[in-house]
PDB file of C-alpha atoms and ligand atoms in Angstrom:
ATOM      1  CA  UNK A  22      19.818 -25.949 -29.541  1.00 45.00           C
ATOM      2  CA  UNK A  23      19.237 -23.637 -26.521  1.00 52.00           C
ATOM      3  CA  UNK A  24      21.941 -22.494 -24.293  1.00 69.00           C
ATOM      4  CA  UNK A  25      21.469 -21.887 -20.727  1.00 82.00           C
ATOM      5  CA  UNK A  26      21.424 -18.329 -19.520  1.00 82.00           C
ATOM      6  CA  UNK A  27      23.785 -17.164 -16.695  1.00 84.00           C
ATOM      7  CA  UNK A  28      22.799 -15.277 -13.786  1.00 79.00           C
ATOM      8  CA  UNK A  29      24.202 -11.844 -14.983  1.00 80.00           C
ATOM      9  CA  UNK A  30      22.093 -12.259 -18.411  1.00 85.00           C
ATOM     10  CA  UNK A  31      19.177 -13.048 -16.317  1.00 81.00           C
ATOM     11  CA  UNK A  32      19.505 -10.148 -14.069  1.00 81.00           C
ATOM     12  CA  UNK A  33      19.908  -7.834 -17.173  1.00 84.00           C
ATOM     13  CA  UNK A  34      16.487  -8.746 -18.293  1.00 87.00           C
ATOM     14  CA  UNK A  35      15.022  -6.887 -14.996  1.00 87.00           C
ATOM     15  CA  UNK A  36      13.655  -3.533 -15.491  1.00 89.00           C
ATOM     16  CA  UNK A  37      14.453  -1.160 -12.549  1.00 88.00           C
ATOM     17  CA  UNK A  38      12.553   2.154 -12.030  1.00 90.00           C
ATOM     18  CA  UNK A  39      14.187   4.473  -9.722  1.00 84.00           C
ATOM     19  CA  UNK A  40      12.324   5.852  -6.835  1.00 83.00           C
ATOM     20  CA  UNK A  41      13.013   9.609  -6.233  1.00 86.00           C
ATOM     21  CA  UNK A  42      13.565   8.779  -2.624  1.00 89.00           C
ATOM     22  CA  UNK A  43      16.387   5.722  -2.251  1.00 93.00           C
ATOM     23  CA  UNK A  44      14.470   2.891  -0.410  1.00 95.00           C
ATOM     24  CA  UNK A  45      17.753   1.755   1.282  1.00 97.00           C
ATOM     25  CA  UNK A  46      20.162   4.095   2.955  1.00 97.00           C
ATOM     26  CA  UNK A  47      23.327   3.829   4.946  1.00 97.00           C
ATOM     27  CA  UNK A  48      22.486   5.511   8.136  1.00 97.00           C
ATOM     28  CA  UNK A  49      24.284   8.771   8.471  1.00 95.00           C
ATOM     29  CA  UNK A  50      27.389   8.366  10.537  1.00 92.00           C
ATOM     30  CA  UNK A  51      27.416   4.481   9.973  1.00 94.00           C
ATOM     31  CA  UNK A  52      29.394   4.577   6.783  1.00 91.00           C
ATOM     32  CA  UNK A  53      32.623   3.107   8.478  1.00 92.00           C
ATOM     33  CA  UNK A  54      30.795   0.611  10.423  1.00 96.00           C
ATOM     34  CA  UNK A  55      32.487  -2.997   9.814  1.00 96.00           C
ATOM     35  CA  UNK A  56      29.015  -4.664   9.492  1.00 97.00           C
ATOM     36  CA  UNK A  57      28.351  -2.858   6.317  1.00 97.00           C
ATOM     37  CA  UNK A  58      31.372  -4.791   4.545  1.00 97.00           C
ATOM     38  CA  UNK A  59      29.291  -7.891   4.734  1.00 97.00           C
ATOM     39  CA  UNK A  60      26.925  -6.364   2.363  1.00 98.00           C
ATOM     40  CA  UNK A  61      29.610  -6.127  -0.250  1.00 97.00           C
ATOM     41  CA  UNK A  62      29.835 -10.084  -0.267  1.00 97.00           C
ATOM     42  CA  UNK A  63      26.286 -10.929   0.048  1.00 97.00           C
ATOM     43  CA  UNK A  64      24.384  -8.359  -2.274  1.00 97.00           C
ATOM     44  CA  UNK A  65      23.353 -10.410  -5.256  1.00 93.00           C
ATOM     45  CA  UNK A  66      23.157  -7.374  -7.449  1.00 91.00           C
ATOM     46  CA  UNK A  67      26.597  -6.023  -6.293  1.00 93.00           C
ATOM     47  CA  UNK A  68      25.444  -2.619  -5.109  1.00 95.00           C
ATOM     48  CA  UNK A  69      27.691  -2.048  -2.111  1.00 97.00           C
ATOM     49  CA  UNK A  70      31.261  -1.213  -2.704  1.00 96.00           C
ATOM     50  CA  UNK A  71      34.244   0.173  -0.663  1.00 95.00           C
ATOM     51  CA  UNK A  72      35.324   3.724  -1.716  1.00 94.00           C
ATOM     52  CA  UNK A  73      39.180   4.612  -1.585  1.00 95.00           C
ATOM     53  CA  UNK A  74      38.782   5.926   1.956  1.00 92.00           C
ATOM     54  CA  UNK A  75      37.656   2.472   3.208  1.00 90.00           C
ATOM     55  CA  UNK A  76      33.911   3.395   3.843  1.00 94.00           C
ATOM     56  CA  UNK A  77      30.967   1.425   2.249  1.00 95.00           C
ATOM     57  CA  UNK A  78      28.799   3.154  -0.260  1.00 96.00           C
ATOM     58  CA  UNK A  79      25.599   2.062  -1.893  1.00 97.00           C
ATOM     59  CA  UNK A  80      24.467   2.509  -5.468  1.00 94.00           C
ATOM     60  CA  UNK A  81      20.610   1.518  -5.367  1.00 93.00           C
ATOM     61  CA  UNK A  82      19.722   1.134  -8.980  1.00 89.00           C
ATOM     62  CA  UNK A  83      19.220  -2.501  -9.580  1.00 90.00           C
ATOM     63  CA  UNK A  84      18.226  -3.585  -6.113  1.00 94.00           C
ATOM     64  CA  UNK A  85      16.352  -6.858  -6.358  1.00 93.00           C
ATOM     65  CA  UNK A  86      14.448  -6.086  -3.080  1.00 95.00           C
ATOM     66  CA  UNK A  87      15.797  -9.301  -1.549  1.00 95.00           C
ATOM     67  CA  UNK A  88      16.524  -7.876   2.159  1.00 97.00           C
ATOM     68  CA  UNK A  89      19.792  -9.759   2.451  1.00 98.00           C
ATOM     69  CA  UNK A  90      21.761  -6.680   3.268  1.00 98.00           C
ATOM     70  CA  UNK A  91      19.276  -5.692   6.112  1.00 98.00           C
ATOM     71  CA  UNK A  92      19.622  -9.201   7.353  1.00 98.00           C
ATOM     72  CA  UNK A  93      23.266  -9.347   7.541  1.00 98.00           C
ATOM     73  CA  UNK A  94      24.153  -5.806   8.460  1.00 98.00           C
ATOM     74  CA  UNK A  95      21.168  -4.896  10.662  1.00 98.00           C
ATOM     75  CA  UNK A  96      18.815  -2.000  11.175  1.00 98.00           C
ATOM     76  CA  UNK A  97      21.269  -0.135  13.276  1.00 97.00           C
ATOM     77  CA  UNK A  98      23.273   0.561  10.170  1.00 98.00           C
ATOM     78  CA  UNK A  99      20.710   0.571   7.314  1.00 98.00           C
ATOM     79  CA  UNK A 100      17.391   2.235   6.791  1.00 98.00           C
ATOM     80  CA  UNK A 101      15.435  -0.425   4.585  1.00 97.00           C
ATOM     81  CA  UNK A 102      12.058   0.155   3.152  1.00 95.00           C
ATOM     82  CA  UNK A 103      10.334  -1.108  -0.081  1.00 94.00           C
ATOM     83  CA  UNK A 104      10.312   1.347  -3.088  1.00 93.00           C
ATOM     84  CA  UNK A 105       7.223   3.375  -3.633  1.00 90.00           C
ATOM     85  CA  UNK A 106       4.432   2.142  -5.823  1.00 89.00           C
ATOM     86  CA  UNK A 107       5.326   1.718  -9.374  1.00 89.00           C
ATOM     87  CA  UNK A 108       9.194   1.914  -8.713  1.00 91.00           C
ATOM     88  CA  UNK A 109      11.754  -0.573  -8.198  1.00 91.00           C
ATOM     89  CA  UNK A 110      12.408  -3.712  -9.805  1.00 90.00           C
ATOM     90  CA  UNK A 111      10.347  -5.690 -12.347  1.00 88.00           C
ATOM     91  CA  UNK A 112      11.213  -9.220 -12.722  1.00 86.00           C
ATOM     92  CA  UNK A 113      11.322 -10.370 -16.278  1.00 81.00           C
ATOM     93  CA  UNK A 114      12.806 -14.048 -15.829  1.00 70.00           C
ATOM     94  CA  UNK A 115      11.528 -15.955 -12.794  1.00 58.00           C
TER      95      UNK A 115
HETATM   96  S1  SF4 B  83      17.920  -5.584  -0.850  1.00 89.48           S
HETATM   97 FE1  SF4 B  83      19.248  -7.154  -1.789  1.00 89.48          FE
HETATM   98  S2  SF4 B  83      19.633  -6.443  -3.975  1.00 89.48           S
HETATM   99 FE2  SF4 B  83      18.916  -4.720  -2.590  1.00 89.48          FE
HETATM  100  S3  SF4 B  83      20.699  -3.700  -1.833  1.00 89.48           S
HETATM  101 FE3  SF4 B  83      19.955  -5.288  -0.247  1.00 89.48          FE
HETATM  102  S4  SF4 B  83      21.124  -7.155  -0.750  1.00 89.48           S
HETATM  103 FE4  SF4 B  83      21.301  -5.884  -2.562  1.00 89.48          FE
END
């Protein structure tokens, strides 16, 4: 009998190779912009969080390259690029 895998278990199968240069950045001076708080809610990998000072921080390892954060926050606050060749996410389960 097989059991269905949950989302976290499926994401755990992905391989992520970090690029030396982060492919997504919060633009300097935009860390306190309220638009960034939407990324905390929508990022499927949970990479955005709020620090004790109330500003949003991004930890890029594990990014799924879905582009959702750019869509909801906008290019005024995020610099978004795909990672360099040979780096980034490698999907293992669909
Ligand atoms: S591209 Fe997707 S997975 Fe990567 S940080 Fe943005 S919302 Fe999260």
